[in-house]
mmCIF file of C-alpha atoms and ligand atoms in Angstrom:
data_model
loop_
_atom_site.group_PDB
_atom_site.id
_atom_site.type_symbol
_atom_site.label_atom_id
_atom_site.label_comp_id
_atom_site.label_asym_id
_atom_site.label_seq_id
_atom_site.Cartn_x
_atom_site.Cartn_y
_atom_site.Cartn_z
ATOM 1 C CA MET A 1 -8.771 15.001 -17.169
ATOM 2 C CA ILE A 2 -6.888 16.486 -13.812
ATOM 3 C CA TYR A 3 -6.361 13.589 -11.551
ATOM 4 C CA LEU A 4 -6.771 13.931 -8.350
ATOM 5 C CA ASP A 5 -7.531 10.570 -6.720
ATOM 6 C CA HIS A 6 -3.839 8.583 -5.838
ATOM 7 C CA ASN A 7 -4.681 7.325 -2.731
ATOM 8 C CA ALA A 8 -6.711 6.080 -4.128
ATOM 9 C CA THR A 9 -4.166 4.462 -7.161
ATOM 10 C CA ALA A 10 -1.765 6.074 -8.792
ATOM 11 C CA PRO A 11 -1.114 5.468 -13.072
ATOM 12 C CA LEU A 12 1.504 3.005 -13.503
ATOM 13 C CA ASP A 13 5.230 5.110 -14.252
ATOM 14 C CA ASP A 14 6.194 4.162 -18.266
ATOM 15 C CA ARG A 15 9.931 3.320 -17.170
ATOM 16 C CA VAL A 16 8.123 0.869 -14.533
ATOM 17 C CA LEU A 17 5.562 -0.841 -17.655
ATOM 18 C CA GLU A 18 9.029 -0.926 -20.087
ATOM 19 C CA ALA A 19 10.563 -3.383 -17.203
ATOM 20 C CA MET A 20 7.617 -5.024 -16.651
ATOM 21 C CA LEU A 21 6.680 -5.923 -20.581
ATOM 22 C CA PRO A 22 9.166 -8.690 -20.595
ATOM 23 C CA PHE A 23 7.855 -11.393 -18.220
ATOM 24 C CA LEU A 24 4.430 -11.044 -19.650
ATOM 25 C CA LYS A 25 5.815 -11.999 -22.751
ATOM 26 C CA THR A 26 10.347 -13.357 -23.032
ATOM 27 C CA PHE A 27 10.465 -14.856 -19.781
ATOM 28 C CA TYR A 28 7.291 -16.476 -19.302
ATOM 29 C CA GLY A 29 8.810 -18.900 -17.477
ATOM 30 C CA ASN A 30 8.056 -20.817 -12.916
ATOM 31 C CA PRO A 31 9.984 -18.992 -10.688
ATOM 32 C CA SER A 32 10.409 -22.081 -9.498
ATOM 33 C CA SER A 33 11.384 -24.301 -12.759
ATOM 34 C CA LEU A 34 15.008 -24.987 -12.439
ATOM 35 C CA TYR A 35 16.321 -24.559 -16.355
ATOM 36 C CA ARG A 36 17.597 -21.651 -17.281
ATOM 37 C CA LEU A 37 13.644 -19.627 -18.641
ATOM 38 C CA GLY A 38 12.645 -20.064 -14.743
ATOM 39 C CA ARG A 39 15.750 -19.021 -12.812
ATOM 40 C CA ALA A 40 15.745 -15.550 -15.225
ATOM 41 C CA ALA A 41 12.310 -15.156 -13.936
ATOM 42 C CA LYS A 42 13.223 -16.132 -10.255
ATOM 43 C CA SER A 43 16.339 -13.721 -10.494
ATOM 44 C CA ALA A 44 14.091 -11.168 -11.303
ATOM 45 C CA ILE A 45 12.398 -11.910 -8.121
ATOM 46 C CA ASP A 46 15.059 -11.192 -7.245
ATOM 47 C CA ALA A 47 16.146 -8.649 -7.767
ATOM 48 C CA ALA A 48 13.201 -6.379 -7.332
ATOM 49 C CA ARG A 49 13.122 -7.482 -3.404
ATOM 50 C CA GLU A 50 16.887 -5.940 -3.100
ATOM 51 C CA GLN A 51 15.105 -3.071 -4.571
ATOM 52 C CA LEU A 52 12.829 -2.625 -2.920
ATOM 53 C CA ALA A 53 14.544 -3.521 0.743
ATOM 54 C CA ALA A 54 16.452 -0.366 -0.419
ATOM 55 C CA LEU A 55 13.948 1.479 -0.847
ATOM 56 C CA ILE A 56 12.610 0.114 3.447
ATOM 57 C CA GLY A 57 15.642 -0.177 4.992
ATOM 58 C CA THR A 58 15.313 -3.660 5.275
ATOM 59 C CA GLN A 59 17.077 -7.075 4.106
ATOM 60 C CA PRO A 60 15.716 -8.862 1.163
ATOM 61 C CA GLY A 61 14.568 -11.759 3.074
ATOM 62 C CA GLN A 62 12.457 -10.468 5.197
ATOM 63 C CA ILE A 63 9.758 -9.288 2.415
ATOM 64 C CA ILE A 64 7.229 -11.777 1.512
ATOM 65 C CA PHE A 65 5.439 -10.334 -1.782
ATOM 66 C CA THR A 66 1.525 -10.845 -2.090
ATOM 67 C CA SER A 67 -1.987 -10.075 -4.267
ATOM 68 C CA GLY A 68 -1.793 -6.657 -2.252
ATOM 69 C CA GLY A 69 -1.893 -4.511 1.118
ATOM 70 C CA THR A 70 -5.775 -5.973 1.319
ATOM 71 C CA GLU A 71 -3.765 -9.847 1.705
ATOM 72 C CA ALA A 72 -0.707 -8.473 3.539
ATOM 73 C CA ASN A 73 -2.817 -6.773 6.005
ATOM 74 C CA ASN A 74 -5.077 -10.277 6.745
ATOM 75 C CA LEU A 75 -0.860 -11.751 6.639
ATOM 76 C CA ALA A 76 0.080 -9.698 8.977
ATOM 77 C CA LEU A 77 -3.041 -9.905 11.504
ATOM 78 C CA ALA A 78 -3.506 -14.437 10.590
ATOM 79 C CA MET A 79 0.190 -13.995 13.147
ATOM 80 C CA LEU A 80 -1.768 -13.429 16.119
ATOM 81 C CA PRO A 81 -1.320 -16.928 18.143
ATOM 82 C CA LEU A 82 -4.814 -18.296 19.481
ATOM 83 C CA GLN A 83 -6.222 -17.016 22.874
ATOM 84 C CA ALA A 84 -4.558 -13.783 21.868
ATOM 85 C CA GLY A 85 -6.205 -10.376 21.542
ATOM 86 C CA LEU A 86 -5.774 -7.728 19.122
ATOM 87 C CA ALA A 87 -6.072 -3.552 19.341
ATOM 88 C CA VAL A 88 -6.329 -1.757 16.068
ATOM 89 C CA SER A 89 -6.828 1.678 15.512
ATOM 90 C CA ALA A 90 -10.339 3.491 14.678
ATOM 91 C CA ILE A 91 -9.105 4.769 11.894
ATOM 92 C CA GLU A 92 -7.485 1.900 10.220
ATOM 93 C CA HIS A 93 -8.622 0.273 6.396
ATOM 94 C CA PRO A 94 -10.971 -1.954 5.462
ATOM 95 C CA SER A 95 -9.155 -4.341 4.859
ATOM 96 C CA ILE A 96 -7.532 -4.157 9.090
ATOM 97 C CA ILE A 97 -11.332 -3.489 10.701
ATOM 98 C CA GLU A 98 -12.526 -6.505 8.335
ATOM 99 C CA PRO A 99 -10.702 -9.192 9.390
ATOM 100 C CA ALA A 100 -10.042 -7.597 13.033
ATOM 101 C CA ARG A 101 -13.771 -8.134 13.432
ATOM 102 C CA HIS A 102 -13.695 -11.230 11.551
ATOM 103 C CA LEU A 103 -10.784 -12.848 14.145
ATOM 104 C CA GLN A 104 -13.124 -10.607 17.323
ATOM 105 C CA SER A 105 -16.519 -13.250 15.958
ATOM 106 C CA GLN A 106 -13.812 -16.495 16.721
ATOM 107 C CA GLY A 107 -13.197 -14.985 20.074
ATOM 108 C CA HIS A 108 -10.803 -12.810 19.990
ATOM 109 C CA GLN A 109 -10.688 -9.634 22.210
ATOM 110 C CA LEU A 110 -11.221 -6.653 19.592
ATOM 111 C CA THR A 111 -9.639 -3.314 21.079
ATOM 112 C CA LEU A 112 -10.373 0.250 18.923
ATOM 113 C CA LEU A 113 -7.480 2.610 19.822
ATOM 114 C CA ASP A 114 -8.830 6.191 19.969
ATOM 115 C CA VAL A 115 -7.732 9.756 17.454
ATOM 116 C CA ASP A 116 -7.812 13.007 18.579
ATOM 117 C CA ALA A 117 -9.605 15.086 16.506
ATOM 118 C CA ASN A 118 -5.939 15.415 14.326
ATOM 119 C CA GLY A 119 -6.868 11.489 13.668
ATOM 120 C CA GLN A 120 -4.063 10.916 16.148
ATOM 121 C CA ILE A 121 -4.084 8.078 17.637
ATOM 122 C CA THR A 122 -4.018 9.383 21.502
ATOM 123 C CA GLN A 123 -0.743 8.153 24.489
ATOM 124 C CA ASP A 124 -3.789 7.915 26.254
ATOM 125 C CA ALA A 125 -5.154 5.156 24.002
ATOM 126 C CA ILE A 126 -2.168 3.160 24.257
ATOM 127 C CA ASP A 127 -1.436 2.940 27.732
ATOM 128 C CA GLU A 128 -4.713 1.363 27.815
ATOM 129 C CA VAL A 129 -3.481 -1.177 25.452
ATOM 130 C CA ILE A 130 -0.369 -1.710 27.238
ATOM 131 C CA ARG A 131 -2.805 -2.964 30.577
ATOM 132 C CA LEU A 132 -4.511 -4.845 27.757
ATOM 133 C CA LYS A 133 -1.791 -6.604 26.610
ATOM 134 C CA PRO A 134 -2.524 -8.151 23.850
ATOM 135 C CA GLY A 135 -0.351 -10.356 20.965
ATOM 136 C CA LEU A 136 -1.087 -7.805 18.316
ATOM 137 C CA VAL A 137 -1.245 -3.814 17.907
ATOM 138 C CA SER A 138 -2.117 -2.547 14.149
ATOM 139 C CA MET A 139 -1.995 1.526 14.024
ATOM 140 C CA MET A 140 -1.012 2.661 10.056
ATOM 141 C CA LEU A 141 1.601 5.105 9.668
ATOM 142 C CA ALA A 142 -0.888 7.031 7.458
ATOM 143 C CA ASN A 143 -3.920 7.323 6.775
ATOM 144 C CA ASN A 144 -5.602 6.618 3.390
ATOM 145 C CA GLU A 145 -8.094 10.013 4.069
ATOM 146 C CA THR A 146 -6.500 12.080 5.464
ATOM 147 C CA GLY A 147 -3.212 11.850 4.654
ATOM 148 C CA ALA A 148 -2.715 12.032 9.258
ATOM 149 C CA VAL A 149 0.886 10.734 9.670
ATOM 150 C CA GLN A 150 0.337 8.875 13.539
ATOM 151 C CA ASN A 151 4.227 8.965 15.965
ATOM 152 C CA VAL A 152 4.371 4.945 14.881
ATOM 153 C CA ALA A 153 8.032 4.839 16.174
ATOM 154 C CA HIS A 154 7.020 6.334 18.614
ATOM 155 C CA TYR A 155 4.647 4.134 20.561
ATOM 156 C CA ALA A 156 6.138 1.160 19.355
ATOM 157 C CA GLY A 157 8.554 1.775 20.693
ATOM 158 C CA GLN A 158 6.362 1.402 24.049
ATOM 159 C CA LEU A 159 4.771 -1.906 23.300
ATOM 160 C CA THR A 160 7.709 -3.803 22.148
ATOM 161 C CA ALA A 161 9.446 -2.201 25.188
ATOM 162 C CA GLN A 162 5.938 -4.478 26.759
ATOM 163 C CA ASP A 163 6.870 -7.694 24.356
ATOM 164 C CA ILE A 164 3.997 -7.051 22.710
ATOM 165 C CA LYS A 165 3.870 -7.387 18.398
ATOM 166 C CA VAL A 166 3.228 -4.374 16.401
ATOM 167 C CA HIS A 167 2.401 -4.093 12.489
ATOM 168 C CA THR A 168 1.955 -0.654 11.031
ATOM 169 C CA ASP A 169 -0.369 -0.260 7.209
ATOM 170 C CA ALA A 170 2.077 2.052 5.807
ATOM 171 C CA VAL A 171 0.385 1.365 2.123
ATOM 172 C CA GLN A 172 -0.533 5.506 1.579
ATOM 173 C CA ALA A 173 3.368 6.569 3.460
ATOM 174 C CA LEU A 174 5.386 4.476 1.144
ATOM 175 C CA GLY A 175 6.433 7.073 -1.518
ATOM 176 C CA LYS A 176 5.253 10.390 0.524
ATOM 177 C CA ILE A 177 7.326 10.225 3.625
ATOM 178 C CA PRO A 178 10.794 8.272 4.635
ATOM 179 C CA VAL A 179 9.562 4.241 5.559
ATOM 180 C CA ASP A 180 12.389 2.577 6.974
ATOM 181 C CA PHE A 181 11.193 -0.363 8.693
ATOM 182 C CA ASN A 182 14.140 -0.430 11.561
ATOM 183 C CA ARG A 183 13.854 3.291 12.905
ATOM 184 C CA LEU A 184 10.234 2.548 12.672
ATOM 185 C CA GLY A 185 10.533 -0.471 15.067
ATOM 186 C CA VAL A 186 7.754 -2.624 13.815
ATOM 187 C CA ASP A 187 7.825 -6.060 12.832
ATOM 188 C CA LEU A 188 5.057 -6.468 11.022
ATOM 189 C CA MET A 189 4.741 -3.822 7.892
ATOM 190 C CA SER A 190 2.390 -4.026 4.988
ATOM 191 C CA LEU A 191 3.223 -2.322 1.354
ATOM 192 C CA SER A 192 1.822 -1.648 -1.410
ATOM 193 C CA SER A 193 2.146 -1.710 -5.341
ATOM 194 C CA HIS A 194 -0.354 0.688 -7.362
ATOM 195 C CA LYS A 195 0.623 3.426 -4.123
ATOM 196 C CA ILE A 196 3.393 4.068 -5.909
ATOM 197 C CA TYR A 197 3.022 3.686 -10.066
ATOM 198 C CA GLY A 198 3.357 0.683 -9.940
ATOM 199 C CA PRO A 199 1.137 -2.325 -11.493
ATOM 200 C CA LYS A 200 -1.962 -3.270 -9.004
ATOM 201 C CA GLY A 201 -3.280 -6.580 -7.428
ATOM 202 C CA CYS A 202 0.916 -6.595 -6.251
ATOM 203 C CA GLY A 203 2.094 -6.177 -2.176
ATOM 204 C CA ALA A 204 4.619 -6.729 0.272
ATOM 205 C CA LEU A 205 4.497 -7.915 3.453
ATOM 206 C CA VAL A 206 7.865 -6.845 5.637
ATOM 207 C CA PHE A 207 8.963 -8.968 8.885
ATOM 208 C CA ASN A 208 10.755 -9.257 11.849
ATOM 209 C CA LYS A 209 12.697 -12.679 11.589
ATOM 210 C CA SER A 210 11.161 -12.413 15.037
ATOM 211 C CA VAL A 211 7.460 -13.048 14.464
ATOM 212 C CA THR A 212 6.573 -16.091 13.288
ATOM 213 C CA ILE A 213 4.020 -15.771 10.010
ATOM 214 C CA ASN A 214 0.989 -17.984 9.990
ATOM 215 C CA PRO A 215 0.051 -18.530 6.646
ATOM 216 C CA ILE A 216 -3.328 -17.893 5.106
ATOM 217 C CA LEU A 217 -2.218 -19.855 1.444
ATOM 218 C CA TRP A 218 -0.701 -23.326 1.678
ATOM 219 C CA GLY A 219 0.766 -25.584 -1.308
ATOM 220 C CA GLY A 220 3.609 -24.652 -3.201
ATOM 221 C CA GLY A 221 6.143 -23.181 -0.696
ATOM 222 C CA GLN A 222 6.549 -19.840 -2.793
ATOM 223 C CA GLU A 223 8.171 -16.979 -0.578
ATOM 224 C CA GLN A 224 9.898 -19.138 2.244
ATOM 225 C CA GLY A 225 7.291 -21.145 2.586
ATOM 226 C CA LEU A 226 4.807 -17.897 4.221
ATOM 227 C CA ARG A 227 2.176 -17.218 0.944
ATOM 228 C CA ALA A 228 2.203 -20.115 -1.903
ATOM 229 C CA GLY A 229 1.751 -19.677 -5.485
ATOM 230 C CA THR A 230 3.660 -19.184 -8.653
ATOM 231 C CA GLU A 231 4.686 -15.581 -8.714
ATOM 232 C CA ASN A 232 2.879 -13.383 -10.159
ATOM 233 C CA VAL A 233 6.870 -11.682 -11.744
ATOM 234 C CA ALA A 234 6.423 -9.046 -14.664
ATOM 235 C CA ALA A 235 3.625 -6.838 -11.272
ATOM 236 C CA ILE A 236 6.725 -7.803 -8.608
ATOM 237 C CA VAL A 237 9.052 -6.570 -11.205
ATOM 238 C CA GLY A 238 7.292 -3.874 -11.490
ATOM 239 C CA PHE A 239 6.700 -3.505 -8.059
ATOM 240 C CA GLY A 240 10.147 -3.753 -7.987
ATOM 241 C CA LYS A 241 11.491 -1.021 -10.721
ATOM 242 C CA ALA A 242 8.790 0.953 -8.789
ATOM 243 C CA ALA A 243 10.617 1.077 -5.732
ATOM 244 C CA GLU A 244 13.814 1.714 -7.572
ATOM 245 C CA LEU A 245 12.420 5.042 -8.502
ATOM 246 C CA ALA A 246 10.603 5.816 -5.797
ATOM 247 C CA LYS A 247 13.693 5.709 -3.539
ATOM 248 C CA ALA A 248 16.025 7.502 -6.786
ATOM 249 C CA GLU A 249 13.452 10.525 -6.844
ATOM 250 C CA PHE A 250 11.759 10.655 -2.855
ATOM 251 C CA ALA A 251 13.984 14.300 -2.088
ATOM 252 C CA GLU A 252 11.966 16.013 -6.341
ATOM 253 C CA ARG A 253 8.644 14.372 -6.050
ATOM 254 C CA HIS A 254 8.306 14.932 -2.302
ATOM 255 C CA ALA A 255 9.435 18.350 -2.561
ATOM 256 C CA HIS A 256 6.589 18.912 -5.742
ATOM 257 C CA LEU A 257 3.371 17.547 -3.723
ATOM 258 C CA LEU A 258 4.289 19.742 -0.833
ATOM 259 C CA LYS A 259 4.548 22.790 -3.177
ATOM 260 C CA LEU A 260 1.316 21.588 -4.844
ATOM 261 C CA ARG A 261 -0.397 21.221 -0.976
ATOM 262 C CA THR A 262 0.718 24.268 -0.285
ATOM 263 C CA LEU A 263 -0.687 25.745 -3.368
ATOM 264 C CA LEU A 264 -3.887 24.373 -2.866
ATOM 265 C CA GLU A 265 -4.590 24.878 0.761
ATOM 266 C CA HIS A 266 -3.909 28.151 -0.293
ATOM 267 C CA GLY A 267 -7.171 29.191 -2.953
ATOM 268 C CA LEU A 268 -8.485 26.614 -0.494
ATOM 269 C CA SER A 269 -8.057 28.866 2.039
ATOM 270 C CA ALA A 270 -10.242 31.771 0.271
ATOM 271 C CA ILE A 271 -12.826 29.335 0.139
ATOM 272 C CA SER A 272 -15.645 30.581 3.227
ATOM 273 C CA GLY A 273 -17.191 27.552 5.491
ATOM 274 C CA LEU A 274 -14.455 24.995 3.876
ATOM 275 C CA THR A 275 -12.853 22.860 6.141
ATOM 276 C CA ILE A 276 -9.553 20.730 6.174
ATOM 277 C CA PHE A 277 -10.251 17.644 8.205
ATOM 278 C CA ALA A 278 -6.721 16.481 10.345
ATOM 279 C CA GLU A 279 -5.846 20.019 9.598
ATOM 280 C CA GLN A 280 -2.870 20.815 12.685
ATOM 281 C CA ALA A 281 -1.216 17.194 12.180
ATOM 282 C CA GLU A 282 1.456 16.560 9.699
ATOM 283 C CA ARG A 283 -0.423 15.044 7.273
ATOM 284 C CA LEU A 284 1.322 13.112 3.753
ATOM 285 C CA PRO A 285 2.316 16.301 1.770
ATOM 286 C CA ASN A 286 -0.038 15.518 -1.508
ATOM 287 C CA THR A 287 -3.414 14.539 1.073
ATOM 288 C CA VAL A 288 -6.605 17.585 1.508
ATOM 289 C CA GLN A 289 -9.039 15.884 2.681
ATOM 290 C CA MET A 290 -11.890 18.833 3.342
ATOM 291 C CA GLY A 291 -14.732 19.540 3.533
ATOM 292 C CA VAL A 292 -17.796 23.194 2.669
ATOM 293 C CA CYS A 293 -21.098 23.620 5.200
ATOM 294 C CA GLY A 294 -24.079 22.591 3.431
ATOM 295 C CA ILE A 295 -22.658 20.933 0.646
ATOM 296 C CA ASP A 296 -22.911 17.151 -0.179
ATOM 297 C CA GLY A 297 -19.367 15.806 -0.701
ATOM 298 C CA GLU A 298 -20.644 13.122 -2.786
ATOM 299 C CA MET A 299 -22.681 15.629 -5.352
ATOM 300 C CA LEU A 300 -19.595 18.186 -5.459
ATOM 301 C CA LEU A 301 -17.168 14.614 -6.259
ATOM 302 C CA MET A 302 -19.865 13.899 -9.676
ATOM 303 C CA GLN A 303 -20.455 17.692 -10.018
ATOM 304 C CA LEU A 304 -16.336 17.740 -10.060
ATOM 305 C CA ASP A 305 -16.072 13.995 -12.445
ATOM 306 C CA GLN A 306 -18.223 16.382 -14.860
ATOM 307 C CA LYS A 307 -15.595 18.786 -15.242
ATOM 308 C CA GLY A 308 -13.391 16.385 -16.282
ATOM 309 C CA ILE A 309 -11.774 16.409 -12.285
ATOM 310 C CA ALA A 310 -11.697 13.031 -10.356
ATOM 311 C CA VAL A 311 -11.538 13.021 -6.780
ATOM 312 C CA SER A 312 -12.659 11.245 -4.078
ATOM 313 C CA SER A 313 -15.753 11.253 -1.196
ATOM 314 C CA GLY A 314 -15.148 10.329 2.625
ATOM 315 C CA SER A 315 -17.612 8.330 2.417
ATOM 316 C CA ALA A 316 -18.266 4.137 2.145
ATOM 317 C CA CYS A 317 -21.542 2.870 -0.019
ATOM 318 C CA ALA A 318 -23.410 0.174 2.515
ATOM 319 C CA SER A 319 -25.820 -1.206 0.875
ATOM 320 C CA GLY A 320 -27.161 1.795 -0.874
ATOM 321 C CA PHE A 321 -26.880 3.718 2.737
ATOM 322 C CA ARG A 322 -24.565 6.497 2.563
ATOM 323 C CA GLU A 323 -22.773 6.029 5.847
ATOM 324 C CA PRO A 324 -20.027 9.079 6.971
ATOM 325 C CA SER A 325 -17.019 8.239 6.771
ATOM 326 C CA PRO A 326 -15.911 5.552 9.488
ATOM 327 C CA VAL A 327 -12.641 7.264 9.875
ATOM 328 C CA LEU A 328 -14.490 11.226 10.503
ATOM 329 C CA VAL A 329 -16.288 10.141 12.673
ATOM 330 C CA ALA A 330 -13.660 8.907 14.855
ATOM 331 C CA MET A 331 -11.546 12.046 15.169
ATOM 332 C CA GLY A 332 -15.767 13.077 16.376
ATOM 333 C CA VAL A 333 -16.761 14.746 13.647
ATOM 334 C CA ASP A 334 -20.572 15.355 13.255
ATOM 335 C CA PRO A 335 -21.872 12.464 9.954
ATOM 336 C CA ASP A 336 -23.494 15.414 8.997
ATOM 337 C CA GLN A 337 -20.008 17.696 7.875
ATOM 338 C CA ALA A 338 -18.928 14.457 7.342
ATOM 339 C CA LYS A 339 -21.044 13.547 4.221
ATOM 340 C CA THR A 340 -19.434 16.760 3.176
ATOM 341 C CA ALA A 341 -16.159 15.222 2.891
ATOM 342 C CA ILE A 342 -14.480 14.873 -0.414
ATOM 343 C CA ARG A 343 -10.421 13.831 -0.274
ATOM 344 C CA ILE A 344 -7.662 15.375 -3.226
ATOM 345 C CA SER A 345 -4.945 13.145 -3.210
ATOM 346 C CA LEU A 346 -2.141 15.073 -5.446
ATOM 347 C CA GLY A 347 1.001 13.149 -8.130
ATOM 348 C CA ILE A 348 3.997 13.292 -9.616
ATOM 349 C CA ALA A 349 2.500 14.352 -13.192
ATOM 350 C CA ASN A 350 0.319 16.938 -11.601
ATOM 351 C CA THR A 351 0.963 20.931 -12.426
ATOM 352 C CA GLU A 352 0.168 23.913 -10.675
ATOM 353 C CA ALA A 353 -2.078 24.892 -13.982
ATOM 354 C CA GLU A 354 -3.878 22.469 -12.844
ATOM 355 C CA ILE A 355 -4.392 23.074 -9.307
ATOM 356 C CA PHE A 356 -5.737 26.486 -10.544
ATOM 357 C CA GLU A 357 -8.108 24.770 -12.750
ATOM 358 C CA PHE A 358 -9.548 23.014 -9.706
ATOM 359 C CA ILE A 359 -9.761 25.820 -7.260
ATOM 360 C CA LYS A 360 -11.212 27.247 -10.190
ATOM 361 C CA GLN A 361 -14.095 24.767 -10.625
ATOM 362 C CA LEU A 362 -14.859 24.163 -6.222
ATOM 363 C CA LYS A 363 -15.564 27.886 -5.840
ATOM 364 C CA SER A 364 -17.492 28.400 -9.364
ATOM 365 C CA LEU A 365 -19.920 25.033 -8.170
ATOM 366 C CA ILE A 366 -19.555 25.969 -4.364
ATOM 367 C CA GLU A 367 -21.053 29.396 -5.149
ATOM 368 C CA LYS A 368 -24.247 27.394 -7.356
ATOM 369 C CA GLY A 369 -24.593 25.302 -4.314
HETATM 370 N N1 LIG B 1 -3.881 -0.356 3.473
HETATM 371 C C1 LIG B 1 -4.318 1.290 2.871
HETATM 372 C C2 LIG B 1 -3.974 2.541 4.751
HETATM 373 C C3 LIG B 1 -5.308 1.694 1.822
HETATM 374 O O1 LIG B 1 -5.069 2.706 1.935
HETATM 375 C C4 LIG B 1 -5.066 0.509 0.598
HETATM 376 C C5 LIG B 1 -5.862 0.539 -0.021
HETATM 377 O O2 LIG B 1 -5.929 1.988 -0.861
HETATM 378 C C6 LIG B 1 -5.364 -0.339 1.540
HETATM 379 C C7 LIG B 1 -4.593 -1.022 3.096
HETATM 380 C C8 LIG B 1 -5.066 -1.837 0.267
HETATM 381 O O3 LIG B 1 -4.590 -1.919 -0.617
HETATM 382 P P1 LIG B 1 -4.092 -2.603 -2.152
HETATM 383 O O4 LIG B 1 -5.293 -1.724 -3.438
HETATM 384 O O5 LIG B 1 -3.361 -3.163 -3.225
HETATM 385 O O6 LIG B 1 -4.337 -3.952 -1.500
#
């Protein structure tokens, strides 16, 4: 199997698994318990919080562990004060778009920020938001489909100067480009463990102490009373270890991914009728979303699967009816062309040989039509 879908999820790093195992069996105490077994679990969570804080340049106390990026995004939007408006970019992940729509149904005014043909939020959209003065703006740091990186630090500066709170979904950016919470200048940031070779079902919301978080789960007061529920200790330990490795190996991983992406794009450039979406944008070093004129992306995905290659398509299946990717549509891509999209997202274990094999198989499938 040649796995080229790391933006969907990345395989668990063996070193992460090793760090997690004792907390699934030996150190099974509840971190809220006062005896030794409980304290061991609590210390392990504290250590993981420090490992993650070191990766993103925050204090450990600014991190709330959650069940993943989806929960972190929902928790971030829940800070919205009553009556306040909300603005989110048109290319956000469903875990932002859907809670935003829910808030809209509850009476909050919702504004979608336009993006340009390269999938990047425009200054005009920011100017309009400043005029509207919503309670919160959410804009992702890197898009999961195109890999386009947003100029979050630049826009956050303009927005926070107007007392508008800013959230960024940095789930796809973490580990792939530098993510420094303070340098971004945002108030809230979402992260997910399984995109950085940690376990699934674990994430974090990072917050600036000036923000009042409104919990979405109430109970035993865990995570500073902001996210109740007995902590998923092993997963948090795994997330911490994955963060430590992402920091230690950042330069090496980045160089490897960029080398593979360059090789991939060189191979793709020889295929006629092929478009790389958001090509002119600064993109994640591991992501290429492409389409070949007249070739259905999902069909191509299935044919590649038969050749042992895993990629993803750019369309979402809603009630059996295939919709073109809302991200591409927001970029002004024609809906028929959007249905040609497939996404290749590389990982640290991919090799040059795998890229050559992918290009060979892709060319042969396209020639067969
Ligand atoms: N945000 C983005 C940009 C994502 O790509 C994803 C996952 O695909 C999420 C949020 C959700 O993260 P999780 O799978 O941890 O809930």
